[in-house]
């Protein structure tokens, strides 16, 4: 499980940074958080096959978060057997998509599955065998969502404990898994005695917003919190509040309040060529912070 930052700038692409998109790779599946202009080229440069994207999670319909969608959709439809692209976004996403795909002339071969979410409270918007994705509304000039990708906990055999209880790998373990309790010799062995719960990993993505409870709720105990940090609080806290954005200090406050393990700040205003001041400001409140840059790849590990 890893994330790759495809764009780390706010509002406009610069020579140094593209606009918002983060790719999450999980067991061979590619999930995009946002898809700003140029995202598919960034994927290409980073070595990710664009036709393998299965889901796009859209925070909101400001251009710097969605203007790469149409190009990606055309590219994904350009293979012999295009499948389905699952899109989750705020209310209004179906209408935006309706206009978007008609704005250009091309063969619509890719199937689009679109889900709109209100997210008054954090809610599950995708569930598979291995993970859930939750979304919640945050506070911006227009409807905006934050997302969490949460791997499910998995029960695993502790080989040492199993051996100590005389449980052999293979059919016996399989039977224990099915029946929860088996008899080994003259003893009963339960599943709990020879297994442990492997905690699932969690990545939370919070973009354009003011500080809000839903962002903190969604980021609770996240292994990695990816959070916008458009401004430096010591210079422009007023601007952050006026435009519905977070400062580096706000991002760190959310990480600390949510008990996140690691904070990655991103979505920097173009006025910051060097992000060191933002990083230092965030670190003064939440020490395990790093500043993202384009093409940064981060392995999401359990501690
Ligand atoms: Zn933005
Ligand atoms: Zn915005």
mmCIF file of C-alpha atoms and ligand atoms in Angstrom:
data_model
loop_
_atom_site.group_PDB
_atom_site.id
_atom_site.type_symbol
_atom_site.label_atom_id
_atom_site.label_comp_id
_atom_site.label_asym_id
_atom_site.label_seq_id
_atom_site.Cartn_x
_atom_site.Cartn_y
_atom_site.Cartn_z
ATOM 1 C CA UNK A 1 0.000 0.000 0.000
ATOM 2 C CA UNK A 2 1.535 3.253 -1.060
ATOM 3 C CA UNK A 3 0.651 6.772 -2.078
ATOM 4 C CA UNK A 4 2.216 8.867 -4.826
ATOM 5 C CA UNK A 5 1.751 12.627 -4.890
ATOM 6 C CA UNK A 6 1.035 13.536 -8.507
ATOM 7 C CA UNK A 7 0.337 17.195 -7.813
ATOM 8 C CA UNK A 8 1.021 19.261 -4.711
ATOM 9 C CA UNK A 9 0.185 22.837 -5.712
ATOM 10 C CA UNK A 10 -2.946 24.914 -5.125
ATOM 11 C CA UNK A 11 -5.043 26.494 -7.847
ATOM 12 C CA UNK A 12 -2.572 26.673 -10.762
ATOM 13 C CA UNK A 13 0.187 24.396 -12.012
ATOM 14 C CA UNK A 14 3.646 25.908 -11.636
ATOM 15 C CA UNK A 15 7.019 24.841 -13.032
ATOM 16 C CA UNK A 16 7.652 23.057 -9.764
ATOM 17 C CA UNK A 17 4.238 21.597 -8.891
ATOM 18 C CA UNK A 18 1.211 20.237 -10.655
ATOM 19 C CA UNK A 19 -2.300 20.695 -9.244
ATOM 20 C CA UNK A 20 -4.042 18.254 -6.906
ATOM 21 C CA UNK A 21 -3.980 14.510 -7.300
ATOM 22 C CA UNK A 22 -2.763 11.672 -5.120
ATOM 23 C CA UNK A 23 -2.625 8.084 -6.302
ATOM 24 C CA UNK A 24 -3.165 5.304 -3.776
ATOM 25 C CA UNK A 25 -1.981 1.871 -4.848
ATOM 26 C CA UNK A 26 -3.487 -1.020 -2.938
ATOM 27 C CA UNK A 27 -2.916 -4.642 -3.970
ATOM 28 C CA UNK A 28 -2.514 -3.668 -7.613
ATOM 29 C CA UNK A 29 -5.541 -1.367 -7.643
ATOM 30 C CA UNK A 30 -5.116 2.351 -8.443
ATOM 31 C CA UNK A 31 -7.358 4.833 -6.667
ATOM 32 C CA UNK A 32 -7.060 8.559 -7.345
ATOM 33 C CA UNK A 33 -7.887 11.232 -4.826
ATOM 34 C CA UNK A 34 -8.774 14.173 -7.099
ATOM 35 C CA UNK A 35 -7.662 14.514 -10.696
ATOM 36 C CA UNK A 36 -6.367 17.999 -11.465
ATOM 37 C CA UNK A 37 -5.176 19.098 -14.886
ATOM 38 C CA UNK A 38 -2.245 17.045 -16.137
ATOM 39 C CA UNK A 39 -2.804 14.151 -13.736
ATOM 40 C CA UNK A 40 -2.617 11.503 -16.457
ATOM 41 C CA UNK A 41 0.722 12.875 -17.647
ATOM 42 C CA UNK A 42 2.035 12.885 -14.103
ATOM 43 C CA UNK A 43 0.965 9.223 -13.820
ATOM 44 C CA UNK A 44 2.798 8.485 -17.020
ATOM 45 C CA UNK A 45 5.966 10.204 -15.772
ATOM 46 C CA UNK A 46 5.742 8.360 -12.453
ATOM 47 C CA UNK A 47 5.358 5.011 -14.241
ATOM 48 C CA UNK A 48 1.728 4.189 -13.401
ATOM 49 C CA UNK A 49 -0.519 2.659 -16.052
ATOM 50 C CA UNK A 50 -3.410 5.094 -16.464
ATOM 51 C CA UNK A 51 -5.825 2.520 -17.780
ATOM 52 C CA UNK A 52 -5.628 0.694 -14.443
ATOM 53 C CA UNK A 53 -7.370 3.416 -12.427
ATOM 54 C CA UNK A 54 -10.457 1.872 -10.840
ATOM 55 C CA UNK A 55 -11.788 4.767 -8.766
ATOM 56 C CA UNK A 56 -11.588 8.535 -8.622
ATOM 57 C CA UNK A 57 -12.604 10.195 -5.360
ATOM 58 C CA UNK A 58 -13.479 13.810 -6.065
ATOM 59 C CA UNK A 59 -13.373 16.275 -3.187
ATOM 60 C CA UNK A 60 -15.060 19.146 -5.046
ATOM 61 C CA UNK A 61 -15.571 20.749 -8.424
ATOM 62 C CA UNK A 62 -13.014 23.541 -8.344
ATOM 63 C CA UNK A 63 -10.957 23.164 -11.514
ATOM 64 C CA UNK A 64 -7.634 22.395 -9.860
ATOM 65 C CA UNK A 65 -9.151 19.175 -8.449
ATOM 66 C CA UNK A 66 -11.066 17.862 -11.474
ATOM 67 C CA UNK A 67 -9.835 19.357 -14.731
ATOM 68 C CA UNK A 68 -7.749 16.278 -15.560
ATOM 69 C CA UNK A 69 -10.761 13.961 -15.539
ATOM 70 C CA UNK A 70 -11.799 14.240 -19.166
ATOM 71 C CA UNK A 71 -8.336 13.466 -20.500
ATOM 72 C CA UNK A 72 -8.024 10.473 -18.215
ATOM 73 C CA UNK A 73 -11.464 9.201 -19.273
ATOM 74 C CA UNK A 74 -10.535 9.448 -22.961
ATOM 75 C CA UNK A 75 -7.272 7.602 -22.384
ATOM 76 C CA UNK A 76 -8.964 4.903 -20.313
ATOM 77 C CA UNK A 77 -11.561 4.378 -23.037
ATOM 78 C CA UNK A 78 -8.876 3.936 -25.643
ATOM 79 C CA UNK A 79 -7.974 0.316 -24.866
ATOM 80 C CA UNK A 80 -9.565 -2.811 -26.395
ATOM 81 C CA UNK A 81 -11.789 -3.627 -23.415
ATOM 82 C CA UNK A 82 -12.326 -0.601 -21.209
ATOM 83 C CA UNK A 83 -14.137 -1.501 -18.001
ATOM 84 C CA UNK A 84 -15.821 0.761 -15.478
ATOM 85 C CA UNK A 85 -14.472 3.816 -13.731
ATOM 86 C CA UNK A 86 -16.114 4.351 -10.344
ATOM 87 C CA UNK A 87 -16.408 7.993 -9.373
ATOM 88 C CA UNK A 88 -17.436 9.300 -5.959
ATOM 89 C CA UNK A 89 -18.006 13.009 -5.465
ATOM 90 C CA UNK A 90 -20.184 15.584 -3.750
ATOM 91 C CA UNK A 91 -23.792 16.313 -4.693
ATOM 92 C CA UNK A 92 -23.783 17.760 -8.217
ATOM 93 C CA UNK A 93 -21.140 15.348 -9.506
ATOM 94 C CA UNK A 94 -23.571 13.552 -11.857
ATOM 95 C CA UNK A 95 -24.554 16.809 -13.490
ATOM 96 C CA UNK A 96 -20.952 17.999 -13.811
ATOM 97 C CA UNK A 97 -19.975 14.664 -15.362
ATOM 98 C CA UNK A 98 -22.957 14.826 -17.740
ATOM 99 C CA UNK A 99 -21.679 18.145 -19.111
ATOM 100 C CA UNK A 100 -18.022 17.169 -18.995
ATOM 101 C CA UNK A 101 -18.310 14.073 -21.185
ATOM 102 C CA UNK A 102 -20.410 15.964 -23.733
ATOM 103 C CA UNK A 103 -18.040 18.911 -23.946
ATOM 104 C CA UNK A 104 -15.669 16.976 -26.190
ATOM 105 C CA UNK A 105 -16.152 14.726 -29.123
ATOM 106 C CA UNK A 106 -14.942 11.159 -28.632
ATOM 107 C CA UNK A 107 -16.185 7.585 -28.438
ATOM 108 C CA UNK A 108 -17.669 7.007 -25.011
ATOM 109 C CA UNK A 109 -16.425 3.510 -24.459
ATOM 110 C CA UNK A 110 -15.598 3.661 -20.771
ATOM 111 C CA UNK A 111 -18.468 2.897 -18.441
ATOM 112 C CA UNK A 112 -18.863 5.502 -15.695
ATOM 113 C CA UNK A 113 -20.407 4.626 -12.352
ATOM 114 C CA UNK A 114 -21.052 7.823 -10.404
ATOM 115 C CA UNK A 115 -22.031 8.096 -6.754
ATOM 116 C CA UNK A 116 -22.936 11.385 -5.084
ATOM 117 C CA UNK A 117 -22.415 11.810 -1.367
ATOM 118 C CA UNK A 118 -23.750 14.358 1.069
ATOM 119 C CA UNK A 119 -21.632 13.207 4.004
ATOM 120 C CA UNK A 120 -23.221 15.206 6.806
ATOM 121 C CA UNK A 121 -21.380 12.732 9.031
ATOM 122 C CA UNK A 122 -18.618 10.344 7.904
ATOM 123 C CA UNK A 123 -20.273 7.554 5.916
ATOM 124 C CA UNK A 124 -19.153 4.464 4.037
ATOM 125 C CA UNK A 125 -19.245 5.130 0.284
ATOM 126 C CA UNK A 126 -17.350 2.069 -0.976
ATOM 127 C CA UNK A 127 -16.967 -1.349 0.614
ATOM 128 C CA UNK A 128 -15.046 -4.326 -0.738
ATOM 129 C CA UNK A 129 -13.784 -7.495 0.914
ATOM 130 C CA UNK A 130 -10.486 -5.802 1.771
ATOM 131 C CA UNK A 131 -11.317 -2.151 2.468
ATOM 132 C CA UNK A 132 -13.874 0.576 3.014
ATOM 133 C CA UNK A 133 -13.811 4.171 1.836
ATOM 134 C CA UNK A 134 -15.550 6.761 3.967
ATOM 135 C CA UNK A 135 -16.459 10.314 3.016
ATOM 136 C CA UNK A 136 -17.590 13.341 4.979
ATOM 137 C CA UNK A 137 -18.523 16.892 4.057
ATOM 138 C CA UNK A 138 -16.043 19.619 4.962
ATOM 139 C CA UNK A 139 -16.378 23.415 4.790
ATOM 140 C CA UNK A 140 -15.403 25.183 1.587
ATOM 141 C CA UNK A 141 -16.937 27.764 -0.760
ATOM 142 C CA UNK A 142 -18.727 24.926 -2.581
ATOM 143 C CA UNK A 143 -19.715 21.370 -1.547
ATOM 144 C CA UNK A 144 -16.540 19.524 -0.668
ATOM 145 C CA UNK A 145 -15.765 16.056 0.701
ATOM 146 C CA UNK A 146 -12.853 14.539 2.580
ATOM 147 C CA UNK A 147 -12.105 10.809 2.214
ATOM 148 C CA UNK A 148 -10.603 7.958 4.199
ATOM 149 C CA UNK A 149 -9.311 4.732 2.714
ATOM 150 C CA UNK A 150 -9.445 2.099 5.448
ATOM 151 C CA UNK A 151 -8.032 -1.386 5.074
ATOM 152 C CA UNK A 152 -10.044 -3.947 7.044
ATOM 153 C CA UNK A 153 -8.512 -5.714 10.034
ATOM 154 C CA UNK A 154 -7.461 -9.279 9.218
ATOM 155 C CA UNK A 155 -7.217 -12.236 11.589
ATOM 156 C CA UNK A 156 -3.866 -13.995 11.115
ATOM 157 C CA UNK A 157 -2.405 -17.211 12.461
ATOM 158 C CA UNK A 158 0.463 -16.871 14.893
ATOM 159 C CA UNK A 159 2.596 -19.784 13.747
ATOM 160 C CA UNK A 160 4.477 -19.961 17.070
ATOM 161 C CA UNK A 161 1.290 -20.031 19.173
ATOM 162 C CA UNK A 162 -0.322 -22.536 16.807
ATOM 163 C CA UNK A 163 2.678 -24.870 17.164
ATOM 164 C CA UNK A 164 2.626 -24.490 20.956
ATOM 165 C CA UNK A 165 -1.000 -25.655 20.963
ATOM 166 C CA UNK A 166 -0.217 -28.533 18.588
ATOM 167 C CA UNK A 167 -2.139 -27.027 15.650
ATOM 168 C CA UNK A 168 -0.449 -27.909 12.383
ATOM 169 C CA UNK A 169 -0.547 -25.662 9.298
ATOM 170 C CA UNK A 170 -2.870 -26.687 6.477
ATOM 171 C CA UNK A 171 -6.186 -28.542 6.896
ATOM 172 C CA UNK A 172 -6.192 -28.303 10.704
ATOM 173 C CA UNK A 173 -5.848 -24.505 10.614
ATOM 174 C CA UNK A 174 -8.524 -24.368 7.930
ATOM 175 C CA UNK A 175 -10.900 -26.377 10.134
ATOM 176 C CA UNK A 176 -10.174 -24.144 13.127
ATOM 177 C CA UNK A 177 -10.941 -21.093 11.014
ATOM 178 C CA UNK A 178 -14.293 -22.563 9.956
ATOM 179 C CA UNK A 179 -15.353 -24.052 13.275
ATOM 180 C CA UNK A 180 -13.738 -21.510 15.647
ATOM 181 C CA UNK A 181 -12.820 -24.339 18.061
ATOM 182 C CA UNK A 182 -11.248 -27.761 17.532
ATOM 183 C CA UNK A 183 -9.968 -30.554 19.734
ATOM 184 C CA UNK A 184 -6.252 -31.274 19.591
ATOM 185 C CA UNK A 185 -5.353 -34.384 21.600
ATOM 186 C CA UNK A 186 -7.413 -33.953 24.759
ATOM 187 C CA UNK A 187 -7.493 -30.116 24.630
ATOM 188 C CA UNK A 188 -9.831 -27.624 23.052
ATOM 189 C CA UNK A 189 -8.124 -24.936 21.015
ATOM 190 C CA UNK A 190 -10.040 -21.791 20.065
ATOM 191 C CA UNK A 191 -9.269 -19.489 17.161
ATOM 192 C CA UNK A 192 -8.393 -16.644 19.554
ATOM 193 C CA UNK A 193 -5.688 -18.773 21.192
ATOM 194 C CA UNK A 194 -3.615 -19.088 18.021
ATOM 195 C CA UNK A 195 -4.428 -15.932 16.041
ATOM 196 C CA UNK A 196 -4.018 -12.200 16.303
ATOM 197 C CA UNK A 197 -5.824 -9.294 14.699
ATOM 198 C CA UNK A 198 -3.708 -7.472 12.151
ATOM 199 C CA UNK A 199 -4.824 -3.872 12.211
ATOM 200 C CA UNK A 200 -5.799 -2.372 8.857
ATOM 201 C CA UNK A 201 -4.031 0.716 7.612
ATOM 202 C CA UNK A 202 -5.755 4.024 7.052
ATOM 203 C CA UNK A 203 -5.074 6.994 4.778
ATOM 204 C CA UNK A 204 -7.163 10.147 5.089
ATOM 205 C CA UNK A 205 -7.312 12.882 2.448
ATOM 206 C CA UNK A 206 -8.481 16.340 3.500
ATOM 207 C CA UNK A 207 -8.413 19.099 0.909
ATOM 208 C CA UNK A 208 -9.944 22.549 0.639
ATOM 209 C CA UNK A 209 -11.676 23.338 3.920
ATOM 210 C CA UNK A 210 -11.700 25.376 7.092
ATOM 211 C CA UNK A 211 -11.001 23.533 10.325
ATOM 212 C CA UNK A 212 -14.040 21.343 10.881
ATOM 213 C CA UNK A 213 -15.083 18.450 13.109
ATOM 214 C CA UNK A 214 -15.752 16.134 10.164
ATOM 215 C CA UNK A 215 -12.113 16.364 9.042
ATOM 216 C CA UNK A 216 -10.977 15.423 12.542
ATOM 217 C CA UNK A 217 -13.516 12.579 12.804
ATOM 218 C CA UNK A 218 -12.518 11.171 9.445
ATOM 219 C CA UNK A 219 -8.785 11.363 10.224
ATOM 220 C CA UNK A 220 -9.095 9.619 13.594
ATOM 221 C CA UNK A 221 -6.049 7.354 14.162
ATOM 222 C CA UNK A 222 -5.044 7.597 10.482
ATOM 223 C CA UNK A 223 -1.637 6.146 9.661
ATOM 224 C CA UNK A 224 -1.204 8.902 7.103
ATOM 225 C CA UNK A 225 -3.192 12.129 7.019
ATOM 226 C CA UNK A 226 -2.780 14.001 3.732
ATOM 227 C CA UNK A 227 -3.931 17.527 4.416
ATOM 228 C CA UNK A 228 -4.005 20.758 2.484
ATOM 229 C CA UNK A 229 -1.807 23.483 3.846
ATOM 230 C CA UNK A 230 -2.315 26.338 1.455
ATOM 231 C CA UNK A 231 -0.975 29.134 3.650
ATOM 232 C CA UNK A 232 1.505 29.896 6.386
ATOM 233 C CA UNK A 233 -0.474 30.824 9.476
ATOM 234 C CA UNK A 234 2.050 33.378 10.712
ATOM 235 C CA UNK A 235 1.651 35.324 7.443
ATOM 236 C CA UNK A 236 -1.779 34.582 6.051
ATOM 237 C CA UNK A 237 -4.120 33.003 8.594
ATOM 238 C CA UNK A 238 -6.637 35.687 7.579
ATOM 239 C CA UNK A 239 -6.462 34.608 3.932
ATOM 240 C CA UNK A 240 -6.858 30.935 4.887
ATOM 241 C CA UNK A 241 -10.027 31.743 6.795
ATOM 242 C CA UNK A 242 -11.361 34.104 4.144
ATOM 243 C CA UNK A 243 -10.981 31.546 1.318
ATOM 244 C CA UNK A 244 -11.971 28.406 3.229
ATOM 245 C CA UNK A 245 -8.484 26.911 3.325
ATOM 246 C CA UNK A 246 -6.148 25.544 5.971
ATOM 247 C CA UNK A 247 -2.844 26.943 7.122
ATOM 248 C CA UNK A 248 0.039 24.670 8.067
ATOM 249 C CA UNK A 249 -0.879 25.291 11.697
ATOM 250 C CA UNK A 250 -4.504 24.268 11.056
ATOM 251 C CA UNK A 251 -3.391 21.064 9.311
ATOM 252 C CA UNK A 252 -1.178 20.190 12.290
ATOM 253 C CA UNK A 253 -4.036 20.950 14.670
ATOM 254 C CA UNK A 254 -6.278 18.504 12.774
ATOM 255 C CA UNK A 255 -3.546 15.827 12.817
ATOM 256 C CA UNK A 256 -3.003 16.245 16.549
ATOM 257 C CA UNK A 257 -6.727 16.352 17.389
ATOM 258 C CA UNK A 258 -7.352 13.226 15.297
ATOM 259 C CA UNK A 259 -4.414 11.330 16.812
ATOM 260 C CA UNK A 260 -3.032 10.703 13.333
ATOM 261 C CA UNK A 261 0.358 8.997 13.146
ATOM 262 C CA UNK A 262 1.841 10.953 10.266
ATOM 263 C CA UNK A 263 0.882 14.192 8.569
ATOM 264 C CA UNK A 264 1.755 15.025 4.969
ATOM 265 C CA UNK A 265 1.042 18.639 4.059
ATOM 266 C CA UNK A 266 0.319 19.544 0.415
ATOM 267 C CA UNK A 267 -1.735 21.911 -1.838
ATOM 268 C CA UNK A 268 0.700 24.780 -1.348
ATOM 269 C CA UNK A 269 -0.012 28.280 -2.582
ATOM 270 C CA UNK A 270 2.253 29.231 -5.483
ATOM 271 C CA UNK A 271 3.746 32.014 -3.307
ATOM 272 C CA UNK A 272 5.801 29.325 -1.497
ATOM 273 C CA UNK A 273 8.627 28.119 -3.674
ATOM 274 C CA UNK A 274 10.302 26.666 -0.599
ATOM 275 C CA UNK A 275 7.912 24.843 1.744
ATOM 276 C CA UNK A 276 10.326 24.754 4.715
ATOM 277 C CA UNK A 277 8.508 27.527 6.651
ATOM 278 C CA UNK A 278 5.195 25.645 6.270
ATOM 279 C CA UNK A 279 6.827 22.426 7.373
ATOM 280 C CA UNK A 280 8.404 24.052 10.417
ATOM 281 C CA UNK A 281 5.138 25.685 11.394
ATOM 282 C CA UNK A 282 3.296 22.357 11.212
ATOM 283 C CA UNK A 283 6.078 20.478 13.007
ATOM 284 C CA UNK A 284 5.952 22.909 15.936
ATOM 285 C CA UNK A 285 2.484 21.469 16.660
ATOM 286 C CA UNK A 286 2.699 17.969 15.163
ATOM 287 C CA UNK A 287 6.266 16.723 14.891
ATOM 288 C CA UNK A 288 5.761 13.753 12.543
ATOM 289 C CA UNK A 289 5.021 15.950 9.540
ATOM 290 C CA UNK A 290 6.537 15.960 6.087
ATOM 291 C CA UNK A 291 5.950 18.323 3.167
ATOM 292 C CA UNK A 292 4.867 16.675 -0.074
ATOM 293 C CA UNK A 293 6.426 17.404 -3.444
ATOM 294 C CA UNK A 294 5.478 16.131 -6.882
ATOM 295 C CA UNK A 295 6.264 12.422 -7.333
ATOM 296 C CA UNK A 296 6.896 11.802 -3.633
ATOM 297 C CA UNK A 297 6.081 8.144 -2.955
ATOM 298 C CA UNK A 298 5.229 6.967 0.505
ATOM 299 C CA UNK A 299 4.842 3.382 1.680
ATOM 300 C CA UNK A 300 1.970 3.131 4.211
ATOM 301 C CA UNK A 301 3.258 0.895 6.987
ATOM 302 C CA UNK A 302 1.828 -0.421 10.250
ATOM 303 C CA UNK A 303 3.780 0.649 13.302
HETATM 304 ZN ZN1 LIG B 1 -7.836 23.459 -4.274
HETATM 305 ZN ZN1 LIG B 2 -11.341 24.599 -3.772
#
